[in-house]
Coordinates of C-alpha atoms in Angstrom, one line a residue:
M3 CA -54.4 -10.0 17.7
E4 CA -52.5 -12.8 17.6
K5 CA -50.4 -13.1 14.5
P6 CA -50.9 -16.4 12.0
Q7 CA -48.1 -19.2 13.4
S8 CA -47.0 -18.5 9.2
D9 CA -46.4 -15.0 9.9
R10 CA -44.7 -15.0 13.1
R11 CA -42.2 -17.4 11.1
S12 CA -41.3 -15.0 8.6
F13 CA -41.0 -11.7 11.1
L14 CA -38.3 -13.9 13.0
K15 CA -36.7 -15.0 9.8
T16 CA -36.4 -11.8 8.6
A17 CA -35.4 -10.1 11.9
F18 CA -32.7 -12.4 12.8
A19 CA -31.2 -12.4 9.4
G20 CA -27.5 -12.2 9.4
V21 CA -27.5 -13.2 13.1
P22 CA -25.0 -15.7 13.8
L23 CA -26.9 -19.0 15.1
L24 CA -25.1 -20.7 18.2
V25 CA -23.8 -24.0 17.5
S26 CA -23.0 -25.7 20.9
G27 CA -22.4 -22.4 22.6
V28 CA -20.5 -21.3 19.8
P29 CA -21.5 -18.6 17.0
S30 CA -21.7 -20.1 13.8
V31 CA -20.7 -16.9 11.2
T32 CA -19.3 -19.1 8.3
P33 CA -21.7 -18.6 6.0
L34 CA -21.9 -14.7 6.8
L35 CA -18.4 -14.5 5.9
E36 CA -18.6 -16.6 3.0
A37 CA -21.4 -14.0 1.7
K38 CA -19.5 -10.6 3.1
P39 CA -18.0 -8.5 0.0
E40 CA -14.3 -7.3 -0.1
R41 CA -14.1 -3.7 1.2
V42 CA -11.6 -1.8 -1.1
R43 CA -11.3 1.9 -1.4
L44 CA -9.3 4.4 -3.3
S45 CA -6.3 6.4 -1.9
C46 CA -4.0 8.8 -3.0
N47 CA -0.3 8.1 -3.2
L48 CA 1.0 11.7 -2.8
Y49 CA 4.1 11.2 -5.4
S50 CA 1.3 11.9 -7.9
F51 CA 1.8 15.2 -6.7
N52 CA 5.3 15.1 -6.3
D53 CA 6.4 18.0 -8.4
P54 CA 4.1 20.7 -7.0
L55 CA 5.0 19.5 -3.4
M56 CA 8.9 19.4 -4.2
S57 CA 9.1 23.1 -5.3
G58 CA 6.6 24.9 -3.3
Q59 CA 3.9 25.5 -5.7
M60 CA 1.7 23.2 -3.5
T61 CA 1.5 22.6 0.5
L62 CA 0.8 19.3 1.7
E63 CA -2.3 20.6 3.5
Q64 CA -3.4 21.7 0.2
V65 CA -2.6 18.5 -1.8
L66 CA -5.2 16.8 1.2
T67 CA -7.9 19.3 0.5
F68 CA -7.6 18.4 -3.3
C69 CA -7.5 14.9 -2.5
A70 CA -10.6 15.1 -0.2
E71 CA -12.4 17.5 -2.5
L72 CA -12.2 15.0 -5.1
G73 CA -13.4 12.0 -3.4
F74 CA -10.6 9.6 -2.4
D75 CA -10.9 7.9 0.9
A76 CA -7.5 7.6 2.2
V77 CA -3.9 9.2 1.4
D78 CA -0.2 7.9 1.5
P79 CA 2.2 10.6 2.1
T80 CA 5.9 9.5 1.3
A81 CA 8.0 10.7 4.2
Y82 CA 9.9 12.7 2.4
Y83 CA 7.1 15.3 1.7
F84 CA 7.5 16.3 5.5
P85 CA 10.2 19.1 6.5
G86 CA 13.6 18.2 7.2
Y87 CA 13.5 14.7 5.7
P88 CA 15.5 12.4 6.5
A89 CA 15.4 13.6 9.8
L90 CA 12.3 13.7 11.7
P91 CA 9.5 16.3 11.5
D92 CA 8.4 18.1 14.6
D93 CA 5.4 16.4 16.2
S94 CA 3.2 19.6 16.6
Y95 CA 3.6 19.8 12.2
L96 CA 3.0 15.6 12.0
Y97 CA -0.1 16.0 14.4
E98 CA -1.1 19.3 12.6
I99 CA -0.9 17.1 9.3
K100 CA -2.8 14.0 10.6
R101 CA -5.5 16.5 12.4
K102 CA -6.3 17.9 8.7
A103 CA -6.5 14.4 7.4
F104 CA -9.3 13.4 10.0
R105 CA -11.2 16.6 9.2
L106 CA -11.6 16.3 6.0
G107 CA -12.5 12.8 6.0
L108 CA -9.4 11.3 5.2
D109 CA -7.8 7.9 6.5
I110 CA -4.0 7.7 6.5
S111 CA -3.2 4.5 4.1
G112 CA 0.5 4.6 4.6
T113 CA 3.7 6.6 4.3
G114 CA 7.1 5.4 3.0
V115 CA 10.8 6.0 3.2
R116 CA 13.7 6.2 0.9
N117 CA 16.1 3.2 1.6
D118 CA 18.9 0.8 0.3
F119 CA 19.5 -2.6 2.2
T120 CA 21.7 -3.8 -0.6
L121 CA 24.6 -1.7 0.2
P122 CA 27.6 -3.8 0.8
D123 CA 29.1 -2.0 3.6
L124 CA 27.4 -2.9 7.1
T125 CA 28.1 0.3 8.5
R126 CA 26.1 2.0 6.0
R127 CA 23.6 -1.0 6.2
K128 CA 22.7 -0.7 9.8
A129 CA 22.6 3.2 9.1
E130 CA 19.7 2.5 6.5
I131 CA 18.0 -0.1 9.4
E132 CA 18.2 3.0 11.9
L133 CA 16.5 4.9 9.0
V134 CA 13.8 3.1 8.4
K135 CA 13.2 2.1 12.2
K136 CA 13.2 6.2 13.1
W137 CA 10.3 6.1 10.5
V138 CA 8.4 3.6 12.1
G139 CA 8.0 5.6 15.0
F140 CA 6.7 8.3 12.7
A141 CA 4.4 6.0 10.9
A142 CA 3.1 5.2 14.5
R143 CA 2.3 7.9 15.8
F144 CA 0.7 9.3 12.3
G145 CA -1.8 6.6 12.5
A146 CA -0.2 5.2 9.2
P147 CA -0.8 1.2 9.2
V148 CA 2.2 0.6 7.1
L149 CA 5.4 1.8 6.2
R150 CA 6.8 1.5 2.4
V151 CA 10.4 0.4 2.2
F152 CA 12.8 -1.0 -0.7
S153 CA 15.3 -3.6 -1.2
G154 CA 18.2 -1.0 -2.8
V155 CA 19.7 -0.2 -5.9
G156 CA 20.9 -3.3 -6.2
K157 CA 23.7 -2.4 -8.4
E158 CA 26.4 -4.0 -6.1
L159 CA 25.5 -7.0 -8.4
K160 CA 27.7 -5.4 -11.1
A161 CA 30.3 -4.7 -8.8
G162 CA 31.0 -8.8 -8.4
Y163 CA 28.2 -9.5 -5.4
N164 CA 26.2 -12.0 -6.1
R165 CA 22.5 -12.2 -5.8
E166 CA 22.3 -14.7 -2.9
E167 CA 24.4 -12.7 -1.0
V168 CA 22.7 -9.2 -1.5
T169 CA 19.7 -11.3 -0.7
T170 CA 20.8 -12.1 2.5
W171 CA 21.5 -9.0 3.0
V172 CA 18.2 -7.3 2.1
V173 CA 16.6 -10.5 4.6
D174 CA 18.5 -9.6 7.7
A175 CA 18.0 -5.9 7.7
L176 CA 14.4 -6.4 6.8
Q177 CA 14.1 -9.2 9.9
E178 CA 15.4 -6.6 12.1
C179 CA 13.3 -3.7 10.9
V180 CA 9.9 -6.2 10.9
E181 CA 10.6 -7.2 14.5
F182 CA 10.8 -3.3 15.9
A183 CA 8.0 -2.5 13.4
A184 CA 5.9 -5.5 15.3
R185 CA 6.3 -4.0 18.5
Q186 CA 4.9 -0.3 17.1
G187 CA 2.4 -2.0 15.3
V188 CA 3.5 -0.6 11.9
I189 CA 3.4 -3.2 8.8
I190 CA 6.5 -3.2 6.9
V191 CA 5.6 -3.7 3.3
L192 CA 8.3 -4.4 0.4
Q193 CA 7.8 -2.4 -2.7
N194 CA 9.2 -4.1 -5.7
H195 CA 10.3 -1.2 -7.6
A196 CA 12.7 -2.5 -10.7
D197 CA 15.5 -2.2 -8.7
F198 CA 17.7 -5.0 -6.9
I199 CA 13.7 -6.6 -7.0
Q200 CA 12.6 -7.2 -10.9
T201 CA 10.3 -10.5 -10.5
A202 CA 7.2 -11.4 -8.6
D203 CA 9.6 -14.4 -7.6
Q204 CA 12.5 -12.2 -6.0
L205 CA 10.0 -10.6 -4.7
L206 CA 8.2 -13.7 -2.8
D207 CA 11.7 -14.9 -2.2
V208 CA 12.4 -12.2 0.4
V209 CA 8.8 -12.1 1.9
R210 CA 9.0 -15.9 2.5
R211 CA 12.7 -15.5 4.0
V212 CA 11.9 -13.0 6.7
N213 CA 8.4 -15.1 7.2
S214 CA 6.8 -12.8 9.6
E215 CA 3.1 -11.6 9.3
W216 CA 4.6 -8.0 9.6
L217 CA 6.2 -7.6 6.8
A218 CA 3.6 -7.9 3.3
V219 CA 4.0 -6.4 0.1
N220 CA 3.6 -2.9 -1.5
L221 CA 2.1 -4.2 -4.5
D222 CA 3.5 -1.7 -7.7
I223 CA 1.6 -2.9 -10.8
G224 CA 4.1 -1.1 -13.1
S225 CA 7.3 -2.1 -11.9
F226 CA 7.3 -5.7 -13.2
K227 CA 9.3 -5.2 -16.3
I228 CA 10.1 -8.5 -17.2
G229 CA 7.5 -10.7 -18.9
D230 CA 4.2 -11.0 -18.3
P231 CA 2.7 -8.4 -15.5
Y232 CA -0.2 -9.6 -15.3
A233 CA 0.7 -12.8 -14.0
Q234 CA 3.2 -11.6 -12.0
I235 CA 1.0 -9.4 -10.1
A236 CA -1.9 -12.5 -9.9
S237 CA 0.8 -14.4 -7.8
V238 CA 2.0 -11.8 -5.3
A239 CA -1.4 -10.1 -4.9
P240 CA -2.5 -12.5 -2.4
H241 CA 0.8 -11.3 0.1
A242 CA -0.4 -7.4 -0.3
A243 CA -1.2 -5.1 2.3
T244 CA -1.5 -1.8 0.2
W245 CA -0.8 -1.4 -3.8
Q246 CA 0.3 1.2 -6.3
I247 CA -2.2 1.4 -9.4
K248 CA -0.6 2.8 -11.9
E249 CA -1.7 4.1 -15.9
N250 CA 0.8 2.4 -17.7
L251 CA 3.2 -1.0 -17.1
F252 CA 5.0 -3.1 -19.1
I253 CA 4.6 -6.3 -20.9
N254 CA 7.9 -7.6 -22.2
G255 CA 9.8 -4.3 -21.2
Q256 CA 7.3 -2.2 -23.6
E257 CA 5.0 0.3 -22.0
V258 CA 1.3 -0.1 -22.5
V259 CA -2.1 1.4 -20.9
T260 CA -2.8 -0.3 -17.8
D261 CA -5.9 -2.6 -18.2
L262 CA -7.6 -1.4 -15.5
P263 CA -11.0 -4.5 -15.2
K264 CA -8.0 -6.8 -15.6
I265 CA -6.4 -5.5 -12.2
M266 CA -9.6 -5.1 -10.5
Q267 CA -10.2 -8.9 -10.9
I268 CA -7.4 -9.4 -10.0
V269 CA -7.7 -7.4 -6.7
R270 CA -11.1 -9.3 -6.3
E271 CA -10.0 -12.9 -6.5
S272 CA -7.2 -12.5 -4.3
G273 CA -9.6 -11.6 -1.3
Y274 CA -7.6 -8.3 -1.0
R275 CA -9.4 -5.7 1.4
G276 CA -8.1 -2.5 2.1
Y277 CA -6.9 0.3 0.0
L278 CA -5.7 0.7 -3.5
P279 CA -3.8 4.1 -4.0
I280 CA -3.3 5.7 -7.0
E281 CA -0.5 6.9 -8.3
T282 CA 0.1 9.1 -11.6
L283 CA 3.5 10.0 -13.2
G284 CA 5.0 11.3 -16.2
K285 CA 4.6 15.1 -17.5
G286 CA 1.6 17.2 -16.6
D287 CA -0.4 18.9 -13.6
P288 CA -1.3 16.3 -11.2
R289 CA -4.6 18.4 -11.1
T290 CA -5.5 17.6 -14.4
K291 CA -4.4 13.8 -14.2
V292 CA -5.2 12.9 -10.9
P293 CA -8.9 13.3 -11.5
V294 CA -8.8 11.6 -14.9
F295 CA -7.1 8.5 -13.6
Y296 CA -9.3 8.2 -10.5
E297 CA -12.6 8.4 -12.5
K298 CA -11.3 5.6 -14.7
V299 CA -9.8 3.4 -11.6
K300 CA -13.4 4.0 -9.7
K301 CA -15.2 3.1 -12.8
A302 CA -13.2 0.2 -13.4
L303 CA -13.5 -0.8 -9.4
K304 CA -17.5 -0.2 -9.4
N305 CA -18.1 -2.2 -12.6
Y306 CA -15.9 -5.6 -10.9
E307 CA -18.7 -4.8 -7.7

């Protein structure tokens, strides 16, 4: 029996909901994109487990298992948790960790190195650049989409060098690293770390000078210690390719508990899609601290969906 015309219209409307319409042969997808919610997932920055990892109380494999069982979608293990750092680990070990993470259902949201591009000696800066390049290759093989780097300590400012001069060193070093990383398919993410870079303006100045799609920000919410951190986080958020969500941050230099709903509002309003790595600091067993903070972040994220 043939369906009534009105029923056919209802069926077709339902069946083709979400299918792009063709306008002059080109799919029209703008309305679908506007309706699509942001995709934000939680990762664990493994610095949260720094003490047990560095002391040998926990292995990297054990930390991965812990994070998977807790419910994280990904992990971000810094390079110095691999044996031999700053030398590269054997590929067989790298691939074993990669396989372990995959079998546990964990993505690798990123990795990172220790570096200092503010050193006045050109030879030493070149060595720092080569260190980053070496670990770019590691990140590519590991399946890490981003490699976290620092600007540097910046103590040279106290030795008579001016900020503009040191900023030029940082920008030049980053440009070389970014050009190399682009060929490997890895994004360099510059972390604000309350060192040479202390404010959002200083961070964005460097990013704009490098001016590359292969340089973004690792937004560390706990390392803006001058002024209003929330305003600075909001100004940097559109440039973030990854984050570090911490239990505490600093308002005018005073450490206070992070307003997680406010952070999630900033995340959503920035249009960010990707991983939000959390990082717990200070004293205490991470096997106790990380689950508590994970639940707080997950609740704040869910409430703002």
